[in-house]
XYZ file of C-alpha atoms in Angstrom:
517
model
C 116.129 2.208 -149.859
C 117.229 -0.553 -147.475
C 116.232 -0.065 -143.853
C 117.968 -2.555 -141.497
C 115.650 -3.189 -138.586
C 118.549 -4.403 -136.460
C 120.122 -1.000 -136.612
C 117.133 1.339 -136.387
C 115.693 3.022 -133.459
C 112.120 4.303 -133.682
C 111.554 7.232 -131.290
C 107.878 6.896 -132.003
C 107.769 3.326 -130.601
C 110.293 3.655 -127.864
C 107.948 3.964 -124.843
C 105.617 1.219 -125.945
C 108.581 -1.199 -126.188
C 109.757 -0.340 -122.713
C 113.025 1.080 -124.011
C 114.039 -2.338 -125.521
C 115.367 -0.458 -128.524
C 116.993 2.262 -126.601
C 120.535 1.414 -127.576
C 120.146 0.793 -131.211
C 122.288 2.943 -133.558
C 120.153 4.958 -135.989
C 117.240 6.916 -134.580
C 114.279 7.349 -136.883
C 111.480 9.927 -136.430
C 108.392 9.624 -138.580
C 106.254 12.818 -139.183
C 102.696 12.867 -140.484
C 102.235 15.186 -143.428
C 98.548 15.740 -142.687
C 99.162 17.033 -139.058
C 102.433 18.916 -139.493
C 104.727 19.060 -136.480
C 102.990 18.390 -133.211
C 104.143 18.389 -129.571
C 104.609 14.670 -129.614
C 107.062 14.880 -132.527
C 109.077 17.473 -130.578
C 109.122 15.102 -127.622
C 110.503 12.369 -129.839
C 113.289 14.719 -130.803
C 114.007 15.491 -127.226
C 114.051 11.776 -126.572
C 116.725 11.201 -129.135
C 118.767 14.101 -127.664
C 118.259 12.744 -124.041
C 119.462 9.281 -124.991
C 122.669 10.663 -126.752
C 121.828 8.819 -129.968
C 123.165 9.742 -133.347
C 121.537 12.466 -135.499
C 118.114 11.079 -136.638
C 116.745 10.001 -139.872
C 113.461 11.946 -140.392
C 110.744 10.581 -142.630
C 107.463 12.217 -143.618
C 104.457 9.916 -144.218
C 100.900 10.245 -145.556
C 102.011 12.567 -148.330
C 99.346 10.872 -150.542
C 96.683 12.332 -148.377
C 97.779 15.894 -149.352
C 98.373 15.091 -152.960
C 102.149 14.894 -152.653
C 102.466 18.589 -152.333
C 106.101 19.671 -152.507
C 105.539 22.946 -150.631
C 103.909 21.234 -147.667
C 106.803 18.753 -147.439
C 109.386 21.541 -147.626
C 107.538 23.515 -144.944
C 107.587 20.520 -142.648
C 111.227 19.913 -143.447
C 112.181 23.578 -142.628
C 110.223 23.714 -139.400
C 111.487 20.407 -138.034
C 115.112 21.209 -138.922
C 114.702 24.240 -136.672
C 113.225 22.119 -133.892
C 116.269 19.744 -134.118
C 118.769 22.625 -134.315
C 117.404 24.133 -131.101
C 118.542 20.999 -129.281
C 121.814 20.547 -131.224
C 120.622 17.841 -133.588
C 120.871 17.794 -137.371
C 118.996 15.256 -139.418
C 121.299 12.754 -141.137
C 118.548 12.226 -143.682
C 115.221 13.904 -144.377
C 112.945 12.372 -146.932
C 109.377 11.409 -147.942
C 107.757 8.023 -147.563
C 107.423 5.971 -149.736
C 111.100 6.233 -150.903
C 112.293 5.338 -154.346
C 109.040 6.049 -156.245
C 109.748 8.912 -158.623
C 106.393 8.478 -160.352
C 104.582 9.471 -157.184
C 107.038 12.052 -155.966
C 108.740 13.478 -159.081
C 110.050 16.549 -157.339
C 111.922 14.545 -154.725
C 115.723 14.425 -155.374
C 117.928 12.774 -152.755
C 121.047 14.601 -151.857
C 124.306 12.635 -152.403
C 124.941 9.330 -154.038
C 124.479 7.123 -150.902
C 121.790 8.092 -148.411
C 122.065 7.863 -144.669
C 119.537 5.003 -144.667
C 121.642 3.062 -147.095
C 124.771 3.765 -145.092
C 123.075 2.524 -141.887
C 122.684 -0.841 -143.443
C 126.270 -0.933 -144.611
C 127.678 -0.003 -141.157
C 131.268 -1.044 -140.270
C 131.938 -4.302 -138.665
C 131.536 -3.822 -134.900
C 134.621 -4.311 -132.663
C 135.641 -7.742 -131.445
C 133.935 -8.704 -128.244
C 134.236 -12.232 -126.860
C 132.897 -13.202 -123.377
C 135.220 -15.764 -121.837
C 133.778 -19.030 -120.401
C 136.887 -20.962 -119.593
C 140.685 -21.300 -120.072
C 142.688 -24.536 -120.399
C 146.247 -25.573 -121.025
C 147.244 -28.905 -122.661
C 150.464 -29.987 -124.269
C 151.886 -26.509 -124.304
C 148.886 -24.929 -125.994
C 146.674 -22.473 -124.186
C 143.005 -22.358 -125.123
C 140.300 -19.837 -124.275
C 136.619 -20.605 -125.097
C 133.751 -18.158 -124.998
C 130.800 -16.577 -126.748
C 131.540 -14.257 -129.703
C 129.212 -11.291 -129.115
C 130.385 -9.070 -131.845
C 133.172 -8.575 -134.495
C 135.530 -11.067 -136.043
C 138.797 -12.767 -134.985
C 141.332 -14.583 -137.131
C 144.724 -16.383 -136.472
C 147.519 -13.823 -135.950
C 145.290 -11.238 -134.427
C 146.710 -9.390 -131.352
C 143.974 -9.493 -128.697
C 143.716 -8.416 -125.035
C 141.335 -9.401 -122.139
C 139.570 -6.900 -119.950
C 139.747 -6.008 -117.188
C 142.993 -7.958 -116.629
C 144.678 -6.171 -119.611
C 146.405 -9.393 -120.578
C 147.564 -9.502 -124.179
C 148.330 -12.396 -126.602
C 148.429 -13.450 -130.283
C 145.711 -15.821 -131.502
C 147.156 -19.023 -132.986
C 143.987 -20.873 -134.106
C 140.217 -20.188 -134.189
C 137.631 -22.886 -134.153
C 133.827 -23.270 -133.466
C 132.426 -25.898 -131.281
C 129.073 -27.652 -131.406
C 127.725 -25.849 -128.290
C 127.971 -22.350 -129.878
C 131.243 -21.516 -128.269
C 134.327 -20.027 -130.085
C 137.776 -21.499 -129.178
C 140.985 -19.510 -129.431
C 144.375 -20.970 -128.901
C 147.675 -19.200 -127.986
C 151.289 -20.410 -128.122
C 152.440 -18.380 -125.168
C 150.900 -18.901 -121.715
C 147.456 -17.124 -121.773
C 145.158 -17.809 -118.897
C 142.014 -15.635 -118.832
C 139.443 -15.664 -116.029
C 135.796 -16.463 -116.876
C 133.743 -13.381 -117.413
C 136.567 -11.365 -118.948
C 136.051 -9.726 -122.310
C 138.525 -10.382 -125.275
C 138.895 -7.629 -127.893
C 141.464 -6.502 -130.357
C 144.102 -4.516 -128.410
C 143.562 -1.372 -130.504
C 139.836 -1.285 -129.832
C 139.110 -2.565 -126.341
C 136.056 -1.779 -124.087
C 136.202 0.804 -121.406
C 137.357 -0.148 -117.837
C 135.666 1.738 -115.030
C 133.791 1.419 -111.795
C 131.645 4.438 -112.413
C 129.488 5.582 -115.427
C 126.378 7.435 -116.477
C 123.020 5.660 -117.193
C 120.138 7.079 -119.198
C 117.006 4.836 -118.897
C 113.285 4.469 -118.684
C 112.453 3.639 -115.050
C 109.793 0.879 -114.678
C 110.370 -0.386 -111.162
C 109.679 0.645 -107.520
C 110.607 4.030 -106.028
C 114.381 4.308 -105.572
C 116.586 7.052 -104.059
C 120.226 8.125 -104.215
C 122.481 5.686 -102.481
C 120.157 2.658 -102.787
C 121.934 -0.630 -103.753
C 121.142 -2.243 -107.052
C 122.181 -5.204 -109.289
C 123.816 -3.978 -112.575
C 123.561 -6.171 -115.724
C 125.423 -5.414 -118.930
C 126.018 -7.554 -121.962
C 129.273 -8.754 -120.341
C 128.024 -9.837 -116.945
C 126.357 -8.858 -113.646
C 127.728 -7.095 -110.620
C 126.493 -5.085 -107.567
C 126.513 -1.488 -107.282
C 124.609 1.587 -106.105
C 122.937 4.737 -107.371
C 125.669 7.221 -106.617
C 123.619 10.189 -107.632
C 120.308 11.060 -109.423
C 121.324 13.621 -112.036
C 117.978 14.151 -113.719
C 114.407 12.882 -113.646
C 112.158 13.808 -116.568
C 108.451 13.402 -117.207
C 107.931 11.114 -120.194
C 104.851 13.134 -121.258
C 106.275 16.765 -121.027
C 110.096 16.192 -121.048
C 110.318 18.643 -118.162
C 112.618 18.074 -115.345
C 110.889 16.755 -112.092
C 112.165 18.224 -108.889
C 112.595 15.045 -106.979
C 115.397 12.870 -105.744
C 113.236 9.722 -105.686
C 112.673 7.857 -108.967
C 109.219 6.626 -109.697
C 107.956 4.272 -112.409
C 107.474 5.775 -115.867
C 110.133 8.443 -115.558
C 113.139 9.032 -117.827
C 116.201 9.030 -115.568
C 119.824 10.102 -115.800
C 121.922 8.411 -113.044
C 125.466 7.952 -111.927
C 126.082 4.324 -111.083
C 129.075 3.035 -109.200
C 129.767 -0.653 -109.141
C 131.814 -2.658 -106.558
C 134.886 -3.205 -108.711
C 136.292 -2.129 -112.100
C 134.525 -3.858 -114.978
C 134.704 -3.925 -118.716
C 131.821 -1.999 -120.500
C 130.978 -0.493 -123.742
C 129.025 2.850 -124.006
C 126.709 4.558 -126.440
C 129.593 6.701 -127.900
C 131.844 3.755 -128.901
C 129.842 0.491 -129.382
C 126.047 1.326 -129.101
C 124.960 -2.307 -129.729
C 126.749 -3.358 -126.531
C 125.858 -0.329 -124.364
C 122.576 -1.719 -123.040
C 122.219 -1.864 -119.312
C 119.600 -3.264 -116.971
C 119.242 -2.337 -113.307
C 117.553 -4.837 -110.829
C 116.315 -4.604 -107.271
C 118.636 -6.333 -104.814
C 115.693 -7.905 -103.041
C 114.882 -11.635 -103.407
C 112.495 -10.991 -106.308
C 115.213 -9.166 -108.225
C 112.566 -7.161 -110.138
C 113.641 -5.150 -113.178
C 113.984 -1.451 -112.299
C 115.153 0.145 -115.565
C 116.444 -0.562 -119.059
C 118.679 2.013 -120.839
C 122.234 2.546 -122.003
C 125.569 3.424 -120.588
C 127.302 6.736 -121.316
C 130.819 7.779 -120.250
C 130.088 11.427 -120.653
C 132.069 13.303 -117.988
C 133.954 10.108 -116.850
C 137.359 8.740 -117.801
C 138.391 5.293 -119.099
C 140.384 3.928 -116.152
C 142.368 1.454 -118.210
C 145.516 3.480 -118.649
C 145.464 4.375 -114.985
C 145.400 0.631 -114.033
C 148.026 -0.600 -116.484
C 151.724 -0.373 -115.559
C 154.167 -0.142 -118.458
C 157.249 -0.267 -116.294
C 159.449 -3.468 -116.852
C 162.785 -4.589 -115.464
C 162.578 -2.308 -112.379
C 163.607 -3.297 -108.803
C 162.782 -0.950 -105.952
C 165.668 -0.281 -103.596
C 165.733 -0.190 -99.785
C 166.633 3.240 -98.295
C 169.090 3.743 -95.456
C 166.891 6.287 -93.737
C 163.481 4.885 -92.789
C 160.199 6.659 -92.211
C 160.414 6.205 -88.365
C 163.808 7.866 -88.282
C 162.462 10.887 -90.228
C 159.425 11.059 -87.926
C 161.707 10.986 -84.867
C 163.902 13.752 -86.369
C 161.007 15.962 -87.460
C 158.746 15.367 -84.435
C 155.871 14.292 -86.681
C 154.952 11.690 -89.216
C 154.859 12.401 -92.912
C 151.414 12.245 -94.590
C 149.023 13.561 -97.204
C 146.290 15.995 -96.533
C 144.199 15.747 -99.681
C 141.967 18.880 -100.066
C 139.089 18.123 -102.460
C 136.208 20.385 -103.242
C 134.635 22.544 -106.042
C 136.435 25.407 -107.609
C 135.907 28.461 -105.346
C 135.324 26.325 -102.205
C 138.527 27.751 -100.582
C 141.004 24.927 -101.070
C 143.961 26.994 -102.155
C 143.292 29.738 -99.609
C 143.201 27.242 -96.760
C 146.220 25.284 -98.074
C 148.408 28.411 -98.080
C 147.287 29.519 -94.590
C 147.602 26.115 -93.179
C 151.120 25.712 -94.597
C 152.233 28.925 -92.997
C 150.714 27.986 -89.573
C 152.319 24.557 -89.605
C 155.690 25.777 -90.716
C 155.585 28.338 -87.778
C 154.992 25.311 -85.474
C 158.039 23.394 -86.765
C 156.351 21.017 -89.232
C 158.003 19.955 -92.451
C 155.216 20.949 -94.845
C 154.626 21.673 -98.486
C 151.679 22.573 -100.685
C 150.914 20.854 -104.030
C 148.375 23.198 -105.662
C 146.399 22.469 -108.916
C 147.303 25.515 -110.789
C 150.945 25.439 -109.861
C 151.369 21.763 -110.743
C 149.837 22.379 -114.116
C 152.644 24.712 -114.874
C 155.160 21.882 -114.955
C 154.436 18.308 -113.909
C 151.104 18.112 -115.717
C 151.426 20.955 -118.178
C 150.835 18.563 -121.134
C 147.402 17.632 -119.756
C 144.009 19.247 -120.427
C 140.710 18.946 -118.625
C 139.047 16.098 -120.388
C 137.954 13.167 -118.082
C 141.011 11.174 -119.142
C 143.456 14.059 -118.530
C 141.937 14.876 -115.167
C 142.406 11.345 -114.074
C 146.003 11.308 -115.196
C 146.685 14.635 -113.548
C 145.499 13.257 -110.149
C 147.399 10.012 -110.685
C 150.719 11.886 -111.117
C 150.063 14.253 -108.222
C 148.975 11.228 -105.952
C 152.331 9.522 -106.653
C 154.291 12.765 -105.992
C 152.397 13.305 -102.710
C 153.283 9.786 -101.770
C 156.997 10.527 -102.268
C 156.695 13.568 -100.045
C 155.115 11.383 -97.401
C 158.031 8.920 -97.560
C 160.412 11.828 -97.100
C 158.636 12.661 -93.869
C 156.841 15.738 -95.128
C 153.331 16.727 -94.585
C 152.095 17.583 -98.154
C 148.910 19.508 -98.556
C 147.386 18.546 -101.973
C 144.878 21.141 -103.134
C 142.971 19.784 -106.115
C 139.369 19.638 -107.229
C 140.001 15.895 -107.906
C 136.382 15.328 -108.875
C 136.359 11.613 -109.253
C 136.283 9.191 -106.202
C 138.169 6.549 -108.072
C 141.115 8.937 -108.705
C 141.125 9.947 -105.033
C 141.077 6.242 -104.029
C 144.185 5.629 -106.121
C 145.928 8.503 -104.486
C 144.916 7.054 -101.149
C 146.381 3.707 -102.114
C 149.664 5.303 -103.106
C 150.040 6.990 -99.691
C 148.695 4.023 -97.685
C 147.424 4.741 -94.191
C 148.970 8.254 -94.176
C 146.310 9.701 -96.536
C 143.785 11.972 -95.076
C 140.915 13.038 -97.275
C 139.731 16.544 -96.326
C 136.547 17.647 -97.974
C 136.448 21.464 -98.400
C 132.723 21.848 -98.484
C 130.803 24.666 -100.115
C 127.730 24.338 -102.221
C 127.688 25.293 -105.906
C 125.643 28.477 -105.317
C 128.302 29.680 -102.904
C 131.157 28.895 -105.149
C 129.424 30.648 -108.100
C 128.778 33.703 -105.908
C 132.477 33.844 -104.857
C 133.948 32.918 -108.322
C 137.438 34.509 -107.501
C 138.828 33.652 -110.943
C 135.693 34.470 -113.054
C 135.576 30.812 -114.194
C 131.946 30.142 -113.267
C 130.784 33.096 -115.227
C 132.661 31.889 -118.314
C 131.460 28.277 -117.730
C 127.838 29.257 -117.415
C 128.120 30.981 -120.798
C 129.534 27.916 -122.283
C 133.033 29.272 -122.804
C 134.679 26.646 -120.699
C 133.826 22.995 -121.594
C 134.078 20.226 -119.030
C 133.918 22.578 -116.001
C 133.467 20.767 -112.696
C 130.037 21.360 -111.166
C 128.607 22.941 -114.322
C 129.297 20.716 -117.262
C 131.290 18.041 -115.645
C 130.597 15.988 -112.519
C 131.990 16.323 -108.951
C 131.748 13.294 -106.721
C 131.736 14.426 -103.080
C 133.540 12.171 -100.637
C 131.497 9.481 -98.881
C 133.599 9.132 -95.723
C 136.333 11.780 -95.583
C 138.636 12.008 -92.563
C 137.711 15.582 -92.105
C 135.018 17.980 -93.448
C 135.778 21.723 -93.428
C 132.655 23.743 -94.207
C 133.789 27.006 -95.641
C 130.249 27.978 -96.426
C 129.458 28.112 -92.659
C 132.791 29.128 -91.083
C 135.358 31.944 -91.408
C 138.721 31.246 -92.947
C 140.263 31.681 -89.442
C 138.020 29.017 -87.952
C 138.619 26.677 -90.796
C 142.433 27.015 -90.406
C 142.195 26.468 -86.716
C 140.251 23.258 -87.293
C 142.887 22.027 -89.611
C 145.794 22.807 -87.411
C 144.095 21.050 -84.543
C 143.571 17.982 -86.777
C 147.219 17.889 -87.843
C 148.376 18.219 -84.153
C 146.169 15.294 -83.214
C 147.078 12.961 -86.115
C 150.717 13.677 -86.993
C 152.605 14.577 -83.855
C 154.830 11.802 -82.380
């Protein structure tokens, strides 16, 4: 058997190496035949599961000390398969050490013609990733130089740059003495330093928010604290948006604490200052490593781990416009004229909150009250919109983001028409709500319909939480998918503390103050 050290991850050695191998592709767990399955072995399995790695290779050593007994090996194999199955893992390979010695282990027969260990050393070529250093133009030829981080590129390849999404066809490829790769293009192709070139069919993710799983080695940190974020593609500033989980490395039990201390396993949501190109553990594990640093002068290392996009969408398609040859027209009736006729300005009241927080109830009641007072008003509700405008979308992170993008643009059109539109959507991602705000400009009012998850579960008007808690509904916000509460909403309506009537009155007063002319 051929083990490639560059692609192996040893769960047994992970802590002692300070997570330096935490993003490698093939996890390996080594069991001792003389000891059976111990608590530490189960912890290693939990570590593989926590890190979202591939199904592990499991090897059993020290069989010589028990006389290469087949029954003992098969007992260990059966018991550890059960351990893995309990945490939704299946070994990709389970075998004895040493491998490939039939004289010592005549009863061992490997399943299949090619083992998982052999396949790991014959892994597919990783996707093209080139970090741009500079762009130049000379005599009608455009050139880009940078470091080739993974993959291959040849003349004629169609490539794109992230996060600018600029595309082009490679004319020539050449190496330079300083270790840089040079690509030339016939068509104008200027790429900013720091961008990442890839083949257009396999680009990195573009996002400003992602999940991090890591071993914490730095000072105590809390939710909201600023950090410096370093990936293989560059460094940027960000913050710990939320602390999802803190686990003891010795017991793998969750620690009830919002402050992260050295030595803990952590799961964080990190938000950076702008959209960046990244790779994650599910797409390109070798490039998913991330380091978090203190923002202080000493810039001490806080954590090493990897990036996961679980629960979050690739924002590339939301940022890329495919419309060409279009020219916006000027309307004969302007927004001021509409406001003068209606007696109020148009605008967007964007209700966001968990399912069961009361968004739809308040939206319907508010619409009726405002209509009685003479307002031009209309409700866009999540369930109603999904019957038509977004009926082709599901509830994956990508589909959720596209759902809100469409609704945000429709709400902006209502605003232009002088209507107060009440948009009632969970809209769990801040980035999506920010795009809706951008579409409506200064007439966007984010209204946080606040109710904690316990209150929403208790209400459960549609029975969705009950089904989600049983696992019948995947990607359910607040249970198996994230909800990012607003940082600075224009208005907070606390339905957990107030009656419906009091909440509606609060909303009516807000509209009277902010929309009347």
